[in-house]
Amino acid sequence: MAVIPVKRAPLTLAERTYLPQIAAGLKTTLKHMFQPKLTMEYPEQRPAIPPGYRGVPTLVMDPHGREKCVSCQLCEFVCPPKAIRIKPGTVPEGSGREHVEKAPQEFDIDMLRCIYCGLCQEVCPEEAIFLQNQFSMTGYSREEMVNNKARLYELGGTLPDQHFKWDKKKAAAEESADGGSAH
Amino acid sequence: MSTEMNIPDAAARAAARPAAVEGFDTEKMSLSMGPSHPSTHGVLRLQMELDGEVLTKCDPVIGYLHRGDEKIAENMTYNQFVPYTDRLDYLAPLANNMAYAIAVERLAKLEVPARCQAIRVITAEMARISAHLLGLGAFGIDTGAWTVFMYAFTEREKLYTLFEELTGARFTTSYARIGGVARDVPEGWTQKVDAFCDQFLPILEEILALLTRNKIFMDRTVGVGVISREDAIAYGLTGPNLRGSGVPMDLRKDKPYSGYEQYDFDIPVGEHGDCYDRYLVRGEEMRQSVRIIKQAIAKFPSGPWYATDARKIFAPPKDKILSSMEELIQNFMIVTEGPQMPAGEVYFEAENPKGALGFFIVSKGGGVPYRLKIRAPSFCNLSILPKVCVGNLVSDVVSILGSLDFVMGECDR
């Protein structure tokens, strides 16, 4: 809780002549020579990625293989560099959800614009977009660096669903229907 | 030969030279250093006028990294601007995130819980260590000591691994949110930070030992680039550069924010205001930062890590968003309309590694700032260059630039 003036003392004779300093420096160098190496032979060795890492944004499916994204376009809205472009569409016929839900017809993430900030994942109300472990994206052309919907699902794969929102709703509806018939 | 024996210092010898010799007129030379020069630490250009090897004029030319961040801020909600604050002083993004979040919270008159404050203090002090390590390393390279840089980077790597675990990104952390932080600290993270601090102190002493009593380094820094106390104040210097000139101003002490008043730490100040003093101050500040981190971890509070009562500012927890209609609507409102702020003005500055980073925000209400002005410490610190460089040798300019430790991402913003 105080102000401390930094101290400086005049150099001693040993320090001024510099030769003993060289010996001291070599001691430090030798000490470090026999310490474990910190550099990593990338790409043969890969760094450990901690959970919650913000890598390349991807779209994920639920364990039933259904699209989670309902094309609410909240990620498109929040994206600070405007990297996401969504064209809303409908859920394909025959999935049993076409009357309740929407799905993106097109979903492009421009990886040349993306800044990996993770706001899209944070705001997503369906847990459909995730920044996963991949961190190195390269390509030969600008077109190649735009991830379309198929590529995003390929990158994303399936993640365990935490909430099963629609299954819950269905179960609740069935339960109430059963309850109604009992009366 | 005799003058070289009488006046061993090159700069003093050049100054002692007779001003003009009859019939031996010399022309002044103009030299442009930068914007792509290894020792200008970014895209700074110095337009210098030289008489022999001594500077007679030095004009910093800035703006090569201008991105218009202040204008960008007017076109997005408060939370969307957080990733842009990473890119101000990109060596200490966590400290910038914190300064910005606190500025907006002051506008909303919002108090964040103790745990959130402690997280912010720990991350800001880690960012300070990380920034000063790079500052020292780069200063070392500028004055001919490469090893310091490598050893400092080894330590920074450890810090970055910790940042990665906490925020999900090593460099552009985007950790703060208005009214809290992006996520709570992971299990066991504070213990890892504590372990880092324990092993860091002896290594810091080793790194500093490479420079502090090094004759070559001292010859290049002692008495070079002296900034007097009056000049430092007059030019609006802040941070270690101001304290190096002997002014004990530290916003963490003078205007405590985020609970800094609870922690016990000292303010190092220099006596001479030369490059060597600025180096010593940075070295001591790292030791003090370790002290603060250890205190913050020792009494790390439990409880909520975001302002739970700020329903129109901080988004509700994710499981609520997924299961309850009200929270879902709230989430949509906060994202699309932005965190709701009252109309008004606020100015807040935080003690960043480079100096006082200030945000002046004018709000007309709603979720988007009407005007956001950033007071960048590097910009103000560089303003003294025309004063301090004149009369020095070109090679001393490199020392002075290294000792001022600026970041152009923040200066040009």
Coordinates of C-alpha atoms in Angstrom, one line a residue:
Chain A
M1 CA 0.0 0.0 0.0
A2 CA 2.7 2.4 -0.9
V3 CA 4.7 4.0 -3.5
I4 CA 8.0 2.3 -3.9
P5 CA 10.8 4.0 -5.9
V6 CA 12.6 1.6 -8.1
K7 CA 16.2 1.2 -7.1
R8 CA 19.4 1.4 -9.1
A9 CA 22.9 0.8 -7.8
P10 CA 26.1 1.6 -9.7
L11 CA 27.6 -1.4 -11.4
T12 CA 30.2 -3.3 -9.5
L13 CA 33.7 -3.9 -10.9
A14 CA 32.8 -7.4 -11.9
E15 CA 29.7 -6.2 -13.7
R16 CA 31.6 -3.4 -15.5
T17 CA 34.4 -5.7 -16.8
Y18 CA 31.7 -7.9 -18.2
L19 CA 33.7 -11.1 -18.3
P20 CA 32.1 -12.6 -15.1
Q21 CA 28.8 -11.6 -16.6
I22 CA 29.4 -13.8 -19.6
A23 CA 30.1 -16.7 -17.3
A24 CA 26.8 -16.0 -15.4
G25 CA 25.0 -15.8 -18.7
L26 CA 26.4 -19.1 -19.9
K27 CA 25.2 -20.7 -16.7
T28 CA 21.7 -19.5 -17.4
T29 CA 22.0 -20.8 -20.9
L30 CA 23.2 -24.2 -19.8
K31 CA 20.5 -24.5 -17.3
H32 CA 17.9 -23.9 -20.0
M33 CA 19.6 -26.3 -22.4
F34 CA 18.9 -29.2 -20.1
Q35 CA 15.3 -28.3 -19.4
P36 CA 12.5 -30.0 -21.3
K37 CA 11.8 -28.4 -24.7
L38 CA 8.7 -26.3 -24.9
T39 CA 8.4 -26.1 -28.7
M40 CA 6.0 -28.4 -30.3
E41 CA 6.6 -30.2 -33.6
Y42 CA 3.5 -29.0 -35.3
P43 CA 1.7 -30.5 -37.3
E44 CA 3.0 -33.9 -36.2
Q45 CA 2.2 -32.9 -32.6
R46 CA -1.0 -31.1 -31.9
P47 CA -1.8 -28.9 -29.0
A48 CA -4.4 -30.1 -26.5
I49 CA -7.7 -28.2 -27.1
P50 CA -9.5 -27.4 -23.9
P51 CA -13.3 -27.8 -23.7
G52 CA -15.1 -24.7 -24.8
Y53 CA -12.5 -23.8 -27.4
R54 CA -13.7 -21.3 -30.0
G55 CA -12.7 -22.9 -33.3
V56 CA -14.4 -23.0 -36.6
P57 CA -18.2 -22.5 -36.3
T58 CA -20.3 -25.5 -37.4
L59 CA -23.9 -26.6 -37.4
V60 CA -24.8 -29.7 -35.5
M61 CA -27.6 -32.2 -35.7
D62 CA -29.4 -33.7 -32.7
P63 CA -28.9 -37.4 -31.9
H64 CA -32.0 -38.3 -34.1
G65 CA -30.2 -36.8 -37.1
R66 CA -32.5 -33.8 -37.2
E67 CA -31.4 -30.3 -38.0
K68 CA -31.4 -28.2 -34.9
C69 CA -31.3 -24.9 -36.7
V70 CA -34.7 -23.3 -37.1
S71 CA -33.3 -20.3 -39.2
C72 CA -34.3 -17.7 -36.6
Q73 CA -31.4 -15.7 -38.0
L74 CA -30.3 -14.5 -34.6
C75 CA -26.7 -15.5 -35.3
E76 CA -26.8 -13.7 -38.6
F77 CA -28.0 -10.6 -36.7
V78 CA -25.5 -10.7 -33.9
C79 CA -22.4 -11.6 -36.0
P80 CA -20.2 -8.5 -35.6
P81 CA -18.3 -8.9 -38.9
K82 CA -21.4 -10.1 -40.8
A83 CA -19.9 -13.4 -41.8
I84 CA -23.2 -15.4 -41.6
R85 CA -25.8 -15.4 -44.3
I86 CA -29.0 -17.4 -43.9
K87 CA -31.9 -17.9 -46.3
P88 CA -34.8 -19.4 -44.4
G89 CA -36.6 -22.4 -45.8
T90 CA -38.9 -25.1 -44.8
V91 CA -38.3 -28.5 -43.1
P92 CA -38.5 -31.2 -45.8
E93 CA -41.8 -33.0 -46.2
G94 CA -42.3 -36.2 -44.3
S95 CA -40.2 -35.3 -41.3
G96 CA -43.2 -34.8 -39.1
R97 CA -42.1 -31.4 -38.1
E98 CA -42.8 -29.4 -41.3
H99 CA -45.9 -27.7 -39.8
V100 CA -44.1 -26.6 -36.6
E101 CA -40.6 -25.7 -37.6
K102 CA -38.5 -24.0 -40.2
A103 CA -35.0 -24.9 -41.4
P104 CA -32.4 -22.9 -43.3
Q105 CA -32.5 -23.4 -47.0
E106 CA -29.1 -21.9 -47.3
F107 CA -26.6 -21.2 -44.5
D108 CA -23.2 -19.8 -45.4
I109 CA -20.4 -18.8 -43.0
D110 CA -17.7 -16.8 -44.7
M111 CA -14.5 -17.9 -43.0
L112 CA -12.6 -15.0 -44.4
R113 CA -14.8 -12.7 -42.3
C114 CA -15.4 -14.8 -39.2
I115 CA -13.5 -13.6 -36.2
Y116 CA -14.2 -16.6 -34.0
C117 CA -15.8 -14.5 -31.3
G118 CA -18.4 -17.1 -30.5
L119 CA -21.4 -14.7 -30.2
C120 CA -23.4 -16.9 -32.6
Q121 CA -23.0 -19.9 -30.4
E122 CA -23.9 -17.7 -27.3
V123 CA -27.1 -16.3 -28.7
C124 CA -28.4 -19.4 -30.5
P125 CA -31.7 -20.4 -28.9
E126 CA -31.5 -24.0 -30.3
E127 CA -27.9 -24.9 -29.5
A128 CA -27.5 -25.5 -33.2
I129 CA -24.3 -23.6 -34.0
F130 CA -21.1 -24.5 -32.2
L131 CA -17.6 -23.4 -32.4
Q132 CA -15.7 -26.6 -32.3
N133 CA -12.1 -27.7 -32.1
Q134 CA -10.8 -27.1 -35.6
F135 CA -8.6 -24.1 -35.8
S136 CA -6.8 -24.1 -39.1
M137 CA -8.9 -23.3 -42.2
T138 CA -7.1 -22.9 -45.5
G139 CA -8.1 -22.8 -49.1
Y140 CA -7.0 -21.7 -52.5
S141 CA -9.9 -19.4 -53.4
R142 CA -12.4 -17.1 -51.8
E143 CA -15.3 -19.4 -52.7
E144 CA -13.6 -22.3 -51.0
M145 CA -13.5 -20.3 -47.7
V146 CA -17.2 -19.9 -47.6
N147 CA -18.7 -22.9 -45.7
N148 CA -22.1 -23.8 -47.1
K149 CA -24.8 -25.6 -45.2
A150 CA -23.7 -29.1 -46.3
R151 CA -20.1 -28.4 -45.3
L152 CA -21.2 -26.9 -41.9
Y153 CA -23.1 -30.0 -41.0
E154 CA -20.2 -32.2 -42.2
L155 CA -17.9 -30.2 -39.9
G156 CA -20.3 -30.2 -37.0
G157 CA -21.6 -33.7 -36.9
T158 CA -23.8 -34.7 -34.0
L159 CA -23.6 -33.4 -30.5
P160 CA -25.5 -34.8 -27.5
D161 CA -28.7 -32.9 -27.0
Q162 CA -28.9 -31.3 -23.6
H163 CA -32.6 -30.5 -23.6
F164 CA -34.5 -32.4 -26.3
K165 CA -36.8 -29.4 -26.6
W166 CA -39.1 -30.9 -29.2
D167 CA -39.2 -34.4 -27.7
K168 CA -40.2 -32.7 -24.4
K169 CA -43.0 -30.8 -26.2
K170 CA -44.2 -33.9 -27.9
A171 CA -44.2 -35.9 -24.7
A172 CA -46.0 -33.1 -22.9
A173 CA -48.6 -32.9 -25.7
E174 CA -49.2 -36.7 -25.5
E175 CA -49.4 -36.6 -21.8
S176 CA -52.0 -33.9 -21.8
A177 CA -53.9 -35.7 -24.6
D178 CA -53.9 -38.8 -22.4
G179 CA -55.0 -36.8 -19.4
G180 CA -57.8 -35.3 -21.5
S181 CA -59.1 -38.7 -22.7
A182 CA -59.1 -40.0 -19.1
H183 CA -61.5 -37.3 -18.0
Chain B
M1 CA 40.8 10.7 -31.1
S2 CA 41.2 13.2 -28.3
T3 CA 37.5 14.1 -28.4
E4 CA 36.5 10.5 -28.3
M5 CA 38.6 10.0 -25.2
N6 CA 37.3 13.2 -23.5
I7 CA 33.7 12.5 -24.3
P8 CA 33.1 8.8 -24.5
D9 CA 29.3 9.1 -25.0
A10 CA 28.5 9.4 -28.7
A11 CA 25.4 11.5 -28.2
A12 CA 27.2 13.9 -25.9
R13 CA 30.1 14.2 -28.3
A14 CA 27.7 15.0 -31.2
A15 CA 26.1 17.7 -29.1
A16 CA 29.5 19.2 -28.0
R17 CA 30.5 19.5 -31.7
P18 CA 30.8 23.1 -32.9
A19 CA 27.5 24.2 -34.4
A20 CA 28.9 25.5 -37.7
V21 CA 32.4 25.6 -39.1
E22 CA 33.2 28.3 -41.6
G23 CA 33.2 27.0 -45.1
F24 CA 32.0 23.5 -44.0
D25 CA 28.3 23.6 -44.3
T26 CA 26.4 20.4 -43.8
E27 CA 23.0 19.6 -45.1
K28 CA 20.3 18.0 -42.9
M29 CA 19.1 14.7 -44.0
S30 CA 15.5 13.5 -43.7
L31 CA 15.0 9.8 -42.9
S32 CA 11.8 7.9 -42.7
M33 CA 11.8 5.1 -40.1
G34 CA 8.8 2.8 -40.6
P35 CA 5.9 2.1 -41.1
S36 CA 7.5 -1.3 -41.7
H37 CA 10.5 -1.3 -39.4
P38 CA 11.3 -4.0 -36.9
S39 CA 11.8 -1.6 -34.0
T40 CA 8.8 0.6 -34.5
H41 CA 6.6 -2.1 -33.0
G42 CA 3.8 -2.0 -35.6
V43 CA 3.0 0.5 -38.3
L44 CA 4.4 3.7 -36.8
R45 CA 6.4 5.9 -39.1
L46 CA 8.9 8.4 -37.8
Q47 CA 9.7 11.2 -40.1
M48 CA 13.1 12.3 -38.8
E49 CA 15.4 15.1 -39.7
L50 CA 19.0 14.3 -39.0
D51 CA 22.1 16.4 -38.5
G52 CA 24.8 13.8 -38.8
E53 CA 23.5 11.1 -36.6
V54 CA 21.6 13.4 -34.2
L55 CA 17.9 14.0 -34.6
T56 CA 16.9 17.6 -35.0
K57 CA 13.3 16.8 -35.6
C58 CA 11.0 13.8 -35.2
D59 CA 7.4 13.7 -36.4
P60 CA 5.5 10.5 -35.7
V61 CA 3.1 9.7 -38.6
I62 CA 0.2 7.5 -37.5
G63 CA -2.9 6.1 -39.0
Y64 CA -1.6 3.1 -40.9
L65 CA -3.8 0.8 -38.8
H66 CA -6.9 3.0 -38.6
R67 CA -10.1 0.9 -38.7
G68 CA -12.7 3.4 -37.6
D69 CA -13.6 1.5 -34.4
E70 CA -15.3 4.4 -32.9
K71 CA -17.7 4.7 -35.9
I72 CA -18.2 1.0 -36.0
A73 CA -19.3 1.1 -32.4
E74 CA -22.2 3.5 -33.3
N75 CA -23.6 0.8 -35.6
M76 CA -23.8 -2.1 -33.3
T77 CA -25.2 -3.1 -29.9
Y78 CA -23.0 -2.8 -26.8
N79 CA -22.2 -6.5 -26.7
Q80 CA -21.3 -6.8 -30.3
F81 CA -18.6 -4.2 -29.8
V82 CA -16.7 -6.4 -27.3
P83 CA -14.7 -8.3 -30.0
Y84 CA -13.6 -5.0 -31.3
T85 CA -12.1 -4.0 -27.9
D86 CA -9.9 -7.1 -28.2
R87 CA -8.2 -5.4 -31.1
L88 CA -7.3 -2.1 -29.4
D89 CA -4.4 -3.1 -27.3
Y90 CA -4.1 -6.6 -28.7
L91 CA -1.5 -7.5 -26.2
A92 CA -3.9 -7.2 -23.3
P93 CA -7.4 -7.9 -24.7
L94 CA -8.8 -9.0 -21.3
A95 CA -8.0 -5.7 -19.8
N96 CA -9.6 -3.8 -22.7
N97 CA -12.7 -6.0 -22.4
M98 CA -13.0 -5.2 -18.7
A99 CA -12.5 -1.5 -19.2
Y100 CA -15.2 -1.4 -21.8
A101 CA -17.7 -3.5 -19.9
I102 CA -17.2 -1.3 -16.8
A103 CA -17.7 1.9 -18.8
V104 CA -21.0 0.6 -20.1
E105 CA -22.0 -0.7 -16.7
R106 CA -21.3 2.8 -15.2
L107 CA -23.7 4.2 -17.8
A108 CA -26.4 1.7 -16.8
K109 CA -25.5 2.2 -13.0
L110 CA -25.2 -1.5 -12.8
E111 CA -23.2 -3.3 -10.1
V112 CA -21.7 -6.6 -10.9
P113 CA -21.3 -9.3 -8.2
A114 CA -18.1 -9.8 -6.3
R115 CA -17.2 -13.0 -8.1
C116 CA -17.4 -11.2 -11.5
Q117 CA -15.2 -8.4 -10.2
A118 CA -12.6 -10.9 -8.9
I119 CA -12.6 -12.7 -12.3
R120 CA -12.1 -9.4 -14.0
V121 CA -9.3 -8.4 -11.7
I122 CA -7.5 -11.7 -12.1
T123 CA -7.8 -11.7 -15.9
A124 CA -6.7 -8.0 -16.1
E125 CA -3.6 -8.6 -14.0
M126 CA -2.8 -11.7 -16.1
A127 CA -3.1 -9.5 -19.2
R128 CA -0.8 -7.0 -17.6
I129 CA 1.8 -9.6 -17.0
S130 CA 1.4 -10.9 -20.5
A131 CA 1.7 -7.4 -22.0
H132 CA 4.7 -6.3 -19.9
L133 CA 6.5 -9.6 -20.7
L134 CA 6.1 -8.8 -24.4
G135 CA 7.1 -5.2 -23.7
L136 CA 10.3 -6.3 -22.0
G137 CA 11.0 -8.9 -24.6
A138 CA 10.7 -6.4 -27.4
F139 CA 12.7 -3.9 -25.5
G140 CA 15.4 -6.5 -25.1
I141 CA 15.5 -7.2 -28.8
D142 CA 15.6 -3.4 -29.6
T143 CA 18.7 -3.1 -27.3
G144 CA 20.3 -6.3 -28.5
A145 CA 19.2 -9.0 -26.0
W146 CA 17.3 -11.7 -27.9
T147 CA 17.2 -14.2 -25.0
V148 CA 14.9 -12.1 -22.9
F149 CA 12.3 -12.3 -25.7
M150 CA 12.4 -16.1 -25.8
Y151 CA 12.2 -16.6 -22.1
A152 CA 9.4 -14.0 -21.8
F153 CA 7.4 -15.8 -24.6
T154 CA 7.7 -19.1 -22.8
E155 CA 5.9 -17.5 -19.9
R156 CA 3.3 -15.8 -22.2
E157 CA 2.6 -19.2 -23.7
K158 CA 1.6 -20.5 -20.3
L159 CA -0.6 -17.5 -19.8
Y160 CA -2.2 -18.0 -23.2
T161 CA -3.0 -21.6 -22.4
L162 CA -4.8 -20.3 -19.3
F163 CA -6.7 -17.7 -21.3
E164 CA -7.6 -20.4 -23.8
E165 CA -9.1 -22.5 -21.1
L166 CA -11.0 -19.7 -19.6
T167 CA -12.3 -17.8 -22.7
G168 CA -11.9 -20.3 -25.6
A169 CA -9.4 -18.2 -27.5
R170 CA -5.8 -17.5 -26.9
F171 CA -5.5 -14.0 -28.4
T172 CA -8.9 -12.4 -29.1
T173 CA -10.6 -13.3 -25.9
S174 CA -13.9 -11.3 -26.1
Y175 CA -14.5 -12.3 -22.6
A176 CA -16.5 -9.5 -21.1
R177 CA -20.2 -8.9 -21.5
I178 CA -22.2 -6.0 -20.3
G179 CA -23.2 -7.0 -16.7
G180 CA -20.8 -9.9 -16.4
V181 CA -18.4 -12.2 -18.2
A182 CA -19.0 -14.6 -21.1
R183 CA -18.7 -17.7 -18.9
D184 CA -17.8 -18.7 -15.4
V185 CA -14.3 -19.9 -14.6
P186 CA -13.8 -23.6 -15.3
E187 CA -13.3 -26.1 -12.5
G188 CA -9.7 -25.9 -11.1
W189 CA -8.7 -22.9 -13.2
T190 CA -7.9 -20.6 -10.3
Q191 CA -5.6 -23.3 -8.9
K192 CA -3.8 -23.4 -12.2
V193 CA -3.4 -19.6 -12.1
D194 CA -2.1 -19.8 -8.6
A195 CA 0.4 -22.5 -9.7
F196 CA 1.5 -20.3 -12.6
C197 CA 2.1 -17.4 -10.3
D198 CA 4.3 -19.6 -8.0
Q199 CA 6.5 -20.8 -10.7
F200 CA 6.5 -17.4 -12.5
L201 CA 8.2 -15.4 -9.8
P202 CA 11.6 -17.1 -9.9
I203 CA 11.5 -17.1 -13.7
L204 CA 10.7 -13.4 -13.7
E205 CA 13.7 -12.8 -11.5
E206 CA 15.8 -14.7 -14.0
I207 CA 14.4 -12.8 -17.0
L208 CA 15.0 -9.5 -15.2
A209 CA 18.5 -10.5 -14.2
L210 CA 19.4 -10.7 -17.8
L211 CA 18.8 -7.0 -18.2
T212 CA 18.8 -5.2 -14.9
R213 CA 22.5 -5.4 -14.2
N214 CA 23.6 -5.9 -17.8
K215 CA 26.2 -3.3 -18.8
I216 CA 25.3 -3.3 -22.5
F217 CA 21.6 -2.8 -21.7
M218 CA 22.4 -0.1 -19.1
D219 CA 24.6 1.8 -21.6
R220 CA 21.8 1.9 -24.0
T221 CA 19.1 2.9 -21.6
V222 CA 20.5 4.8 -18.6
G223 CA 20.1 8.5 -19.1
V224 CA 18.6 8.0 -22.6
G225 CA 15.2 9.5 -23.4
V226 CA 14.7 11.4 -20.1
I227 CA 11.2 12.6 -19.7
S228 CA 10.9 15.0 -16.8
R229 CA 8.0 14.9 -14.4
E230 CA 6.5 18.1 -15.7
D231 CA 6.8 17.0 -19.4
A232 CA 5.2 13.6 -18.6
I233 CA 2.2 15.3 -17.0
A234 CA 2.0 18.0 -19.7
Y235 CA 1.9 15.5 -22.5
G236 CA -0.7 13.4 -20.8
L237 CA 1.4 10.3 -20.4
T238 CA -0.1 7.5 -18.3
G239 CA 0.8 4.1 -17.1
P240 CA 4.4 2.9 -16.6
N241 CA 5.7 5.7 -18.7
L242 CA 4.3 8.3 -16.3
R243 CA 5.3 6.4 -13.3
G244 CA 8.8 6.0 -14.7
S245 CA 9.0 9.7 -14.6
G246 CA 8.2 9.7 -10.9
V247 CA 4.5 10.5 -10.8
P248 CA 2.8 8.0 -8.6
M249 CA -0.5 7.9 -10.5
D250 CA -2.3 4.6 -10.8
L251 CA -6.0 4.5 -11.4
R252 CA -6.3 1.3 -9.5
K253 CA -5.4 3.2 -6.4
D254 CA -6.6 6.7 -7.3
K255 CA -10.1 5.8 -8.6
P256 CA -10.5 2.1 -7.6
Y257 CA -12.8 0.1 -9.8
S258 CA -13.8 -3.6 -9.9
G259 CA -12.8 -4.0 -6.3
Y260 CA -9.2 -3.0 -6.6
E261 CA -9.4 -1.2 -3.2
Q262 CA -9.5 -4.7 -1.5
Y263 CA -6.1 -5.7 -2.7
D264 CA -2.8 -4.7 -1.2
F265 CA -0.2 -3.7 -3.8
D266 CA 2.5 -1.1 -4.3
I267 CA 3.0 1.5 -7.1
P268 CA 6.6 1.4 -8.4
V269 CA 7.9 4.8 -9.6
G270 CA 11.1 5.8 -11.2
E271 CA 13.4 8.7 -10.2
H272 CA 15.1 9.7 -13.4
G273 CA 12.5 9.3 -16.1
D274 CA 14.9 7.6 -18.5
C275 CA 14.4 4.4 -20.5
Y276 CA 16.0 2.3 -17.7
D277 CA 13.5 3.6 -15.1
R278 CA 10.6 2.7 -17.4
Y279 CA 12.0 -0.8 -17.7
L280 CA 12.4 -1.1 -13.9
V281 CA 8.9 0.1 -13.3
R282 CA 7.4 -2.6 -15.7
G283 CA 9.5 -5.3 -14.0
E284 CA 8.2 -4.3 -10.6
E285 CA 4.6 -4.0 -11.8
M286 CA 4.7 -7.7 -12.8
R287 CA 5.7 -8.6 -9.3
Q288 CA 2.8 -6.5 -8.0
S289 CA 0.4 -8.1 -10.4
V290 CA 1.3 -11.5 -9.1
R291 CA 0.6 -10.2 -5.6
I292 CA -2.9 -9.0 -6.7
I293 CA -3.7 -12.2 -8.5
K294 CA -2.7 -14.3 -5.4
Q295 CA -4.8 -12.2 -3.1
A296 CA -7.8 -12.3 -5.5
I297 CA -7.5 -16.1 -5.7
A298 CA -7.1 -16.5 -2.0
K299 CA -10.5 -14.8 -1.4
F300 CA -12.2 -15.8 -4.6
P301 CA -15.9 -15.3 -3.9
S302 CA -18.5 -17.7 -4.8
G303 CA -22.0 -16.7 -6.0
P304 CA -23.3 -15.4 -9.3
W305 CA -20.7 -14.4 -11.9
Y306 CA -23.1 -12.0 -13.7
A307 CA -25.6 -9.4 -12.7
T308 CA -28.7 -11.5 -12.1
D309 CA -31.0 -8.5 -11.6
A310 CA -30.1 -6.9 -15.0
R311 CA -32.9 -8.6 -17.0
K312 CA -32.7 -6.2 -19.9
I313 CA -28.9 -6.2 -20.1
F314 CA -27.5 -9.7 -19.5
A315 CA -28.9 -12.6 -21.4
P316 CA -30.6 -15.3 -19.3
P317 CA -28.9 -18.7 -18.8
K318 CA -28.9 -21.0 -21.7
D319 CA -31.0 -23.8 -20.2
K320 CA -33.7 -21.2 -19.4
I321 CA -33.6 -19.9 -23.0
L322 CA -34.1 -23.4 -24.3
S323 CA -37.0 -24.3 -22.0
S324 CA -38.9 -21.2 -21.1
M325 CA -40.7 -18.9 -23.5
E326 CA -40.2 -15.8 -21.4
E327 CA -36.4 -16.2 -21.3
L328 CA -36.4 -17.0 -25.0
I329 CA -38.1 -13.7 -25.7
Q330 CA -35.7 -11.9 -23.4
N331 CA -32.8 -13.4 -25.2
F332 CA -34.1 -12.3 -28.5
M333 CA -34.7 -8.8 -27.2
I334 CA -31.2 -8.4 -25.7
V335 CA -29.6 -9.6 -28.9
T336 CA -31.7 -7.7 -31.4
E337 CA -32.3 -4.5 -29.4
G338 CA -29.1 -4.6 -27.5
P339 CA -28.7 -4.2 -23.7
Q340 CA -31.0 -1.5 -22.7
M341 CA -29.2 1.6 -21.4
P342 CA -30.5 4.9 -20.1
A343 CA -29.8 8.1 -21.9
G344 CA -26.7 9.9 -20.6
E345 CA -23.0 10.3 -20.8
V346 CA -20.2 8.4 -19.1
Y347 CA -16.5 8.5 -19.0
F348 CA -14.5 5.7 -17.5
E349 CA -10.8 5.0 -17.6
A350 CA -9.1 1.9 -16.4
E351 CA -5.4 1.3 -15.7
N352 CA -4.4 -0.8 -18.6
P353 CA -0.9 -2.2 -19.1
K354 CA 0.0 0.7 -21.4
G355 CA -1.8 3.4 -19.4
A356 CA -5.2 4.8 -18.9
L357 CA -7.7 3.4 -21.4
G358 CA -10.8 5.5 -21.4
F359 CA -14.2 5.1 -22.9
F360 CA -16.5 8.1 -23.3
I361 CA -20.0 6.9 -24.2
V362 CA -22.9 9.1 -25.2
S363 CA -26.2 7.2 -25.1
K364 CA -29.6 8.4 -26.2
G365 CA -31.1 5.3 -24.6
G366 CA -31.5 1.9 -26.2
G367 CA -28.9 -0.7 -27.0
V368 CA -26.6 1.2 -29.4
P369 CA -24.2 4.0 -28.4
Y370 CA -24.8 7.4 -30.0
R371 CA -21.1 8.1 -29.8
L372 CA -18.2 6.1 -28.4
K373 CA -14.8 7.8 -27.9
I374 CA -11.8 5.8 -27.0
R375 CA -8.9 7.4 -25.2
A376 CA -6.0 5.2 -26.1
P377 CA -3.0 5.4 -23.8
S378 CA -0.5 4.6 -26.6
F379 CA -1.8 7.5 -28.6
C380 CA -1.1 10.0 -25.8
N381 CA 2.2 8.3 -24.9
L382 CA 3.5 8.7 -28.4
S383 CA 2.7 12.4 -28.4
I384 CA 5.9 13.0 -26.5
L385 CA 8.1 11.6 -29.2
P386 CA 8.9 14.9 -31.0
K387 CA 10.0 16.3 -27.6
V388 CA 12.0 13.3 -26.3
C389 CA 13.7 12.1 -29.5
V390 CA 15.3 15.4 -30.5
G391 CA 19.0 15.6 -29.7
N392 CA 19.3 11.8 -29.5
L393 CA 21.1 9.4 -31.8
V394 CA 19.1 7.3 -34.3
S395 CA 20.0 4.2 -32.3
D396 CA 18.7 5.8 -29.1
V397 CA 15.4 6.4 -30.8
V398 CA 15.1 2.6 -31.0
S399 CA 15.6 2.4 -27.2
I400 CA 13.1 5.2 -26.6
L401 CA 10.5 3.5 -28.7
G402 CA 11.1 0.2 -26.9
S403 CA 10.8 1.8 -23.5
L404 CA 7.6 3.6 -24.4
D405 CA 6.0 0.2 -25.2
F406 CA 3.1 1.3 -27.4
V407 CA 0.7 -0.7 -29.5
M408 CA -0.4 0.7 -32.8
G409 CA -3.7 -1.2 -32.8
E410 CA -4.8 1.1 -29.9
C411 CA -3.1 4.2 -31.1
D412 CA -4.8 4.2 -34.5
R413 CA -7.9 2.2 -33.5

